[in-house]
Amino acid sequence: MSWWVVALRLTGLGWYIAFCVVAGIVLGIVLDRLTGLSPLFAITGVILGSILAFWGVYKMILPVLYGSRNPGTANQGRDE
């Protein structure tokens, strides 16, 4: 994997984390306003957004970290 592909992938991680957490908060606030349970869904949204963000980061980082050692994930279709 070339260095610029790795750089682009790592740059996108911050945006992915921010999107997941903010989406969880916004969805939680909307559900709080609809149901009247003020902090419940906002807190749940933060927790679920954080879990989703870090699970996604884990899945995106694996090919970067183990690309040369795990041919099943990062080197598919490449002849070396």
CSV table of N, CA, C and O in Angstrom, one decimal:
chain,number,residue,atom,x,y,z
A,1,MET,N,0.9,-1.2,0.0
A,1,MET,CA,0.0,0.0,0.0
A,1,MET,C,0.9,1.2,0.0
A,1,MET,O,1.8,1.3,0.8
A,2,SER,N,0.6,2.1,-0.9
A,2,SER,CA,1.5,3.3,-1.0
A,2,SER,C,1.3,4.3,0.1
A,2,SER,O,0.2,4.2,0.8
A,3,TRP,N,2.2,5.2,0.3
A,3,TRP,CA,2.2,6.1,1.5
A,3,TRP,C,1.0,7.0,1.4
A,3,TRP,O,0.4,7.4,2.4
A,4,TRP,N,0.6,7.5,0.2
A,4,TRP,CA,-0.5,8.4,0.1
A,4,TRP,C,-1.8,7.8,0.4
A,4,TRP,O,-2.7,8.5,0.9
A,5,VAL,N,-2.0,6.5,0.1
A,5,VAL,CA,-3.2,5.8,0.4
A,5,VAL,C,-3.3,5.7,1.9
A,5,VAL,O,-4.4,5.9,2.5
A,6,VAL,N,-2.3,5.4,2.6
A,6,VAL,CA,-2.2,5.3,4.0
A,6,VAL,C,-2.5,6.7,4.6
A,6,VAL,O,-3.3,6.8,5.6
A,7,ALA,N,-1.9,7.7,4.1
A,7,ALA,CA,-2.2,9.1,4.6
A,7,ALA,C,-3.6,9.5,4.4
A,7,ALA,O,-4.2,10.1,5.4
A,8,LEU,N,-4.2,9.2,3.3
A,8,LEU,CA,-5.6,9.5,3.1
A,8,LEU,C,-6.5,8.8,4.0
A,8,LEU,O,-7.5,9.3,4.6
A,9,ARG,N,-6.2,7.5,4.2
A,9,ARG,CA,-7.0,6.7,5.1
A,9,ARG,C,-7.0,7.2,6.5
A,9,ARG,O,-8.0,7.3,7.2
A,10,LEU,N,-5.8,7.6,7.0
A,10,LEU,CA,-5.6,8.1,8.4
A,10,LEU,C,-6.2,9.4,8.5
A,10,LEU,O,-6.8,9.8,9.6
A,11,THR,N,-6.2,10.3,7.5
A,11,THR,CA,-6.9,11.6,7.6
A,11,THR,C,-8.4,11.5,7.7
A,11,THR,O,-9.0,12.2,8.5
A,12,GLY,N,-9.0,10.5,7.0
A,12,GLY,CA,-10.4,10.3,7.1
A,12,GLY,C,-10.9,9.8,8.4
A,12,GLY,O,-12.1,9.9,8.7
A,13,LEU,N,-10.0,9.2,9.3
A,13,LEU,CA,-10.4,8.7,10.6
A,13,LEU,C,-11.0,9.7,11.5
A,13,LEU,O,-12.0,9.5,12.2
A,14,GLY,N,-10.4,10.9,11.5
A,14,GLY,CA,-10.9,12.0,12.4
A,14,GLY,C,-12.3,12.4,12.0
A,14,GLY,O,-13.2,12.6,12.8
A,15,TRP,N,-12.6,12.5,10.7
A,15,TRP,CA,-13.9,12.9,10.2
A,15,TRP,C,-14.9,11.8,10.5
A,15,TRP,O,-16.0,12.1,10.8
A,16,TYR,N,-14.5,10.5,10.4
A,16,TYR,CA,-15.4,9.4,10.7
A,16,TYR,C,-15.8,9.4,12.1
A,16,TYR,O,-17.0,9.3,12.5
A,17,ILE,N,-14.8,9.6,13.0
A,17,ILE,CA,-15.1,9.7,14.5
A,17,ILE,C,-16.1,10.9,14.8
A,17,ILE,O,-17.1,10.7,15.5
A,18,ALA,N,-15.8,12.0,14.2
A,18,ALA,CA,-16.6,13.2,14.5
A,18,ALA,C,-18.0,13.0,14.0
A,18,ALA,O,-19.0,13.3,14.6
A,19,PHE,N,-18.2,12.4,12.8
A,19,PHE,CA,-19.5,12.2,12.2
A,19,PHE,C,-20.3,11.2,13.1
A,19,PHE,O,-21.5,11.5,13.3
A,20,CYS,N,-19.7,10.1,13.5
A,20,CYS,CA,-20.4,9.1,14.3
A,20,CYS,C,-20.9,9.7,15.6
A,20,CYS,O,-22.1,9.5,16.0
A,21,VAL,N,-20.0,10.4,16.3
A,21,VAL,CA,-20.4,11.0,17.6
A,21,VAL,C,-21.4,12.1,17.4
A,21,VAL,O,-22.4,12.1,18.2
A,22,VAL,N,-21.3,13.0,16.5
A,22,VAL,CA,-22.2,14.1,16.3
A,22,VAL,C,-23.6,13.5,15.8
A,22,VAL,O,-24.6,14.0,16.3
A,23,ALA,N,-23.6,12.5,15.0
A,23,ALA,CA,-24.8,11.9,14.5
A,23,ALA,C,-25.6,11.3,15.7
A,23,ALA,O,-26.8,11.4,15.8
A,24,GLY,N,-24.8,10.6,16.6
A,24,GLY,CA,-25.4,10.0,17.8
A,24,GLY,C,-26.0,11.1,18.7
A,24,GLY,O,-27.1,10.9,19.2
A,25,ILE,N,-25.3,12.2,18.9
A,25,ILE,CA,-25.9,13.3,19.7
A,25,ILE,C,-27.1,13.9,19.1
A,25,ILE,O,-28.1,14.1,19.8
A,26,VAL,N,-27.1,14.2,17.8
A,26,VAL,CA,-28.2,14.8,17.2
A,26,VAL,C,-29.4,13.9,17.2
A,26,VAL,O,-30.5,14.3,17.5
A,27,LEU,N,-29.2,12.6,16.9
A,27,LEU,CA,-30.3,11.7,16.9
A,27,LEU,C,-30.9,11.6,18.3
A,27,LEU,O,-32.1,11.5,18.5
A,28,GLY,N,-30.0,11.6,19.3
A,28,GLY,CA,-30.4,11.5,20.7
A,28,GLY,C,-31.2,12.7,21.1
A,28,GLY,O,-32.3,12.6,21.8
A,29,ILE,N,-30.8,13.9,20.7
A,29,ILE,CA,-31.5,15.1,21.1
A,29,ILE,C,-32.9,15.1,20.4
A,29,ILE,O,-33.9,15.5,21.0
A,30,VAL,N,-33.0,14.7,19.1
A,30,VAL,CA,-34.3,14.6,18.5
A,30,VAL,C,-35.2,13.6,19.2
A,30,VAL,O,-36.4,13.9,19.4
A,31,LEU,N,-34.7,12.5,19.5
A,31,LEU,CA,-35.5,11.5,20.3
A,31,LEU,C,-35.9,12.0,21.6
A,31,LEU,O,-37.0,11.7,22.1
A,32,ASP,N,-35.0,12.7,22.3
A,32,ASP,CA,-35.4,13.3,23.6
A,32,ASP,C,-36.5,14.3,23.5
A,32,ASP,O,-37.5,14.3,24.3
A,33,ARG,N,-36.5,15.1,22.4
A,33,ARG,CA,-37.6,16.1,22.2
A,33,ARG,C,-38.9,15.4,21.9
A,33,ARG,O,-40.0,15.9,22.3
A,34,LEU,N,-38.8,14.3,21.1
A,34,LEU,CA,-40.1,13.6,20.8
A,34,LEU,C,-40.7,12.9,22.0
A,34,LEU,O,-41.9,12.8,22.1
A,35,THR,N,-39.9,12.3,22.8
A,35,THR,CA,-40.4,11.5,23.9
A,35,THR,C,-40.5,12.2,25.2
A,35,THR,O,-41.2,11.8,26.1
A,36,GLY,N,-39.7,13.3,25.4
A,36,GLY,CA,-39.7,14.0,26.7
A,36,GLY,C,-38.8,13.5,27.7
A,36,GLY,O,-38.8,13.9,28.9
A,37,LEU,N,-38.0,12.5,27.4
A,37,LEU,CA,-37.0,11.9,28.3
A,37,LEU,C,-35.6,12.6,28.1
A,37,LEU,O,-34.8,12.1,27.4
A,38,SER,N,-35.5,13.8,28.7
A,38,SER,CA,-34.4,14.7,28.3
A,38,SER,C,-33.0,14.1,28.2
A,38,SER,O,-32.4,14.2,27.1
A,39,PRO,N,-32.4,13.6,29.2
A,39,PRO,CA,-31.0,13.2,29.0
A,39,PRO,C,-30.8,11.8,28.5
A,39,PRO,O,-29.7,11.4,28.1
A,40,LEU,N,-31.8,11.0,28.5
A,40,LEU,CA,-31.7,9.6,28.2
A,40,LEU,C,-31.1,9.3,26.8
A,40,LEU,O,-30.1,8.6,26.7
A,41,PHE,N,-31.8,9.7,25.8
A,41,PHE,CA,-31.4,9.4,24.4
A,41,PHE,C,-30.1,10.1,24.0
A,41,PHE,O,-29.4,9.6,23.2
A,42,ALA,N,-29.9,11.3,24.5
A,42,ALA,CA,-28.7,12.0,24.2
A,42,ALA,C,-27.4,11.3,24.7
A,42,ALA,O,-26.4,11.1,24.0
A,43,ILE,N,-27.5,10.8,26.0
A,43,ILE,CA,-26.4,10.1,26.5
A,43,ILE,C,-26.2,8.7,25.8
A,43,ILE,O,-25.1,8.3,25.5
A,44,THR,N,-27.3,8.1,25.5
A,44,THR,CA,-27.3,6.8,24.7
A,44,THR,C,-26.7,7.1,23.3
A,44,THR,O,-25.9,6.3,22.8
A,45,GLY,N,-27.0,8.2,22.7
A,45,GLY,CA,-26.5,8.5,21.4
A,45,GLY,C,-25.0,8.7,21.4
A,45,GLY,O,-24.3,8.3,20.5
A,46,VAL,N,-24.5,9.4,22.5
A,46,VAL,CA,-23.1,9.6,22.6
A,46,VAL,C,-22.3,8.3,22.8
A,46,VAL,O,-21.3,8.0,22.2
A,47,ILE,N,-22.9,7.4,23.6
A,47,ILE,CA,-22.3,6.1,23.9
A,47,ILE,C,-22.3,5.3,22.6
A,47,ILE,O,-21.2,4.7,22.2
A,48,LEU,N,-23.4,5.2,22.0
A,48,LEU,CA,-23.5,4.3,20.8
A,48,LEU,C,-22.7,4.9,19.6
A,48,LEU,O,-22.0,4.2,18.9
A,49,GLY,N,-22.7,6.2,19.5
A,49,GLY,CA,-21.8,6.9,18.5
A,49,GLY,C,-20.3,6.6,18.7
A,49,GLY,O,-19.6,6.4,17.8
A,50,SER,N,-19.9,6.7,20.0
A,50,SER,CA,-18.5,6.4,20.3
A,50,SER,C,-18.1,5.0,20.0
A,50,SER,O,-17.1,4.7,19.5
A,51,ILE,N,-19.0,4.1,20.4
A,51,ILE,CA,-18.7,2.7,20.1
A,51,ILE,C,-18.6,2.4,18.6
A,51,ILE,O,-17.7,1.7,18.2
A,52,LEU,N,-19.6,2.9,17.9
A,52,LEU,CA,-19.6,2.8,16.4
A,52,LEU,C,-18.3,3.4,15.8
A,52,LEU,O,-17.7,2.8,14.9
A,53,ALA,N,-17.9,4.5,16.3
A,53,ALA,CA,-16.7,5.2,15.8
A,53,ALA,C,-15.5,4.4,16.0
A,53,ALA,O,-14.7,4.2,15.1
A,54,PHE,N,-15.3,3.9,17.2
A,54,PHE,CA,-14.1,3.2,17.5
A,54,PHE,C,-14.0,1.8,16.9
A,54,PHE,O,-13.0,1.3,16.5
A,55,TRP,N,-15.2,1.2,16.7
A,55,TRP,CA,-15.2,-0.1,16.0
A,55,TRP,C,-14.9,0.1,14.6
A,55,TRP,O,-14.1,-0.6,14.0
A,56,GLY,N,-15.4,1.2,14.0
A,56,GLY,CA,-15.1,1.5,12.6
A,56,GLY,C,-13.6,1.8,12.4
A,56,GLY,O,-13.0,1.5,11.4
A,57,VAL,N,-13.1,2.6,13.3
A,57,VAL,CA,-11.6,2.9,13.2
A,57,VAL,C,-10.8,1.7,13.3
A,57,VAL,O,-9.8,1.5,12.6
A,58,TYR,N,-11.2,0.8,14.2
A,58,TYR,CA,-10.5,-0.5,14.3
A,58,TYR,C,-10.5,-1.2,13.0
A,58,TYR,O,-9.4,-1.7,12.6
A,59,LYS,N,-11.6,-1.3,12.4
A,59,LYS,CA,-11.8,-2.0,11.1
A,59,LYS,C,-11.0,-1.3,10.0
A,59,LYS,O,-10.5,-2.0,9.1
A,60,MET,N,-10.9,0.0,10.0
A,60,MET,CA,-10.2,0.7,9.0
A,60,MET,C,-8.7,0.7,9.2
A,60,MET,O,-7.9,0.8,8.2
A,61,ILE,N,-8.2,0.5,10.4
A,61,ILE,CA,-6.8,0.6,10.7
A,61,ILE,C,-6.1,-0.8,10.5
A,61,ILE,O,-5.0,-0.9,10.2
A,62,LEU,N,-6.9,-1.9,10.6
A,62,LEU,CA,-6.3,-3.2,10.5
A,62,LEU,C,-5.6,-3.4,9.1
A,62,LEU,O,-4.4,-3.9,9.2
A,63,PRO,N,-6.1,-3.0,8.0
A,63,PRO,CA,-5.3,-3.2,6.8
A,63,PRO,C,-4.0,-2.3,6.7
A,63,PRO,O,-3.1,-2.7,6.1
A,64,VAL,N,-4.1,-1.2,7.4
A,64,VAL,CA,-2.9,-0.3,7.4
A,64,VAL,C,-1.8,-1.0,8.3
A,64,VAL,O,-0.6,-1.0,7.9
A,65,LEU,N,-2.2,-1.5,9.4
A,65,LEU,CA,-1.2,-2.1,10.4
A,65,LEU,C,-0.7,-3.4,9.9
A,65,LEU,O,0.5,-3.7,10.0
A,66,TYR,N,-1.5,-4.3,9.4
A,66,TYR,CA,-1.2,-5.6,9.1
A,66,TYR,C,-1.2,-5.9,7.6
A,66,TYR,O,-1.3,-7.0,7.2
A,67,GLY,N,-1.1,-4.9,6.8
A,67,GLY,CA,-1.3,-5.1,5.3
A,67,GLY,C,-0.3,-6.0,4.7
A,67,GLY,O,-0.6,-6.8,3.9
A,68,SER,N,1.0,-5.9,5.1
A,68,SER,CA,2.0,-6.8,4.5
A,68,SER,C,2.1,-8.1,5.2
A,68,SER,O,2.6,-9.1,4.6
A,69,ARG,N,1.5,-8.3,6.4
A,69,ARG,CA,1.6,-9.6,7.1
A,69,ARG,C,0.3,-10.4,6.9
A,69,ARG,O,0.3,-11.6,7.1
A,70,ASN,N,-0.8,-9.8,6.5
A,70,ASN,CA,-2.1,-10.5,6.4
A,70,ASN,C,-2.6,-10.4,4.9
A,70,ASN,O,-3.3,-9.5,4.6
A,71,PRO,N,-2.2,-11.3,4.1
A,71,PRO,CA,-2.6,-11.1,2.6
A,71,PRO,C,-4.0,-11.3,2.4
A,71,PRO,O,-4.5,-10.9,1.3
A,72,GLY,N,-4.8,-11.8,3.3
A,72,GLY,CA,-6.2,-12.0,3.1
A,72,GLY,C,-7.0,-10.7,3.1
A,72,GLY,O,-8.1,-10.6,2.6
A,73,THR,N,-6.5,-9.6,3.8
A,73,THR,CA,-7.3,-8.4,3.9
A,73,THR,C,-6.7,-7.2,3.0
A,73,THR,O,-7.5,-6.6,2.3
A,74,ALA,N,-5.4,-7.0,3.0
A,74,ALA,CA,-4.9,-5.8,2.3
A,74,ALA,C,-4.4,-6.1,1.0
A,74,ALA,O,-4.3,-5.2,0.1
A,75,ASN,N,-3.9,-7.3,0.7
A,75,ASN,CA,-3.2,-7.5,-0.6
A,75,ASN,C,-4.1,-8.3,-1.6
A,75,ASN,O,-3.6,-9.0,-2.4
A,76,GLN,N,-5.4,-8.2,-1.5
A,76,GLN,CA,-6.2,-9.0,-2.4
A,76,GLN,C,-6.1,-8.5,-3.8
A,76,GLN,O,-6.2,-7.3,-4.1
A,77,GLY,N,-5.8,-9.4,-4.7
A,77,GLY,CA,-5.7,-9.0,-6.1
A,77,GLY,C,-4.4,-8.4,-6.5
A,77,GLY,O,-4.2,-8.1,-7.7
A,78,ARG,N,-3.4,-8.4,-5.6
A,78,ARG,CA,-2.1,-7.8,-6.0
A,78,ARG,C,-1.1,-9.0,-6.2
A,78,ARG,O,-1.1,-9.9,-5.4
A,79,ASP,N,-0.3,-8.9,-7.2
A,79,ASP,CA,0.7,-9.9,-7.4
A,79,ASP,C,2.0,-9.3,-6.9
A,79,ASP,O,2.5,-8.2,-7.3
A,80,GLU,N,2.7,-10.1,-6.0
A,80,GLU,CA,3.9,-9.6,-5.5
A,80,GLU,C,5.0,-10.6,-5.7
A,80,GLU,O,4.8,-11.8,-5.7
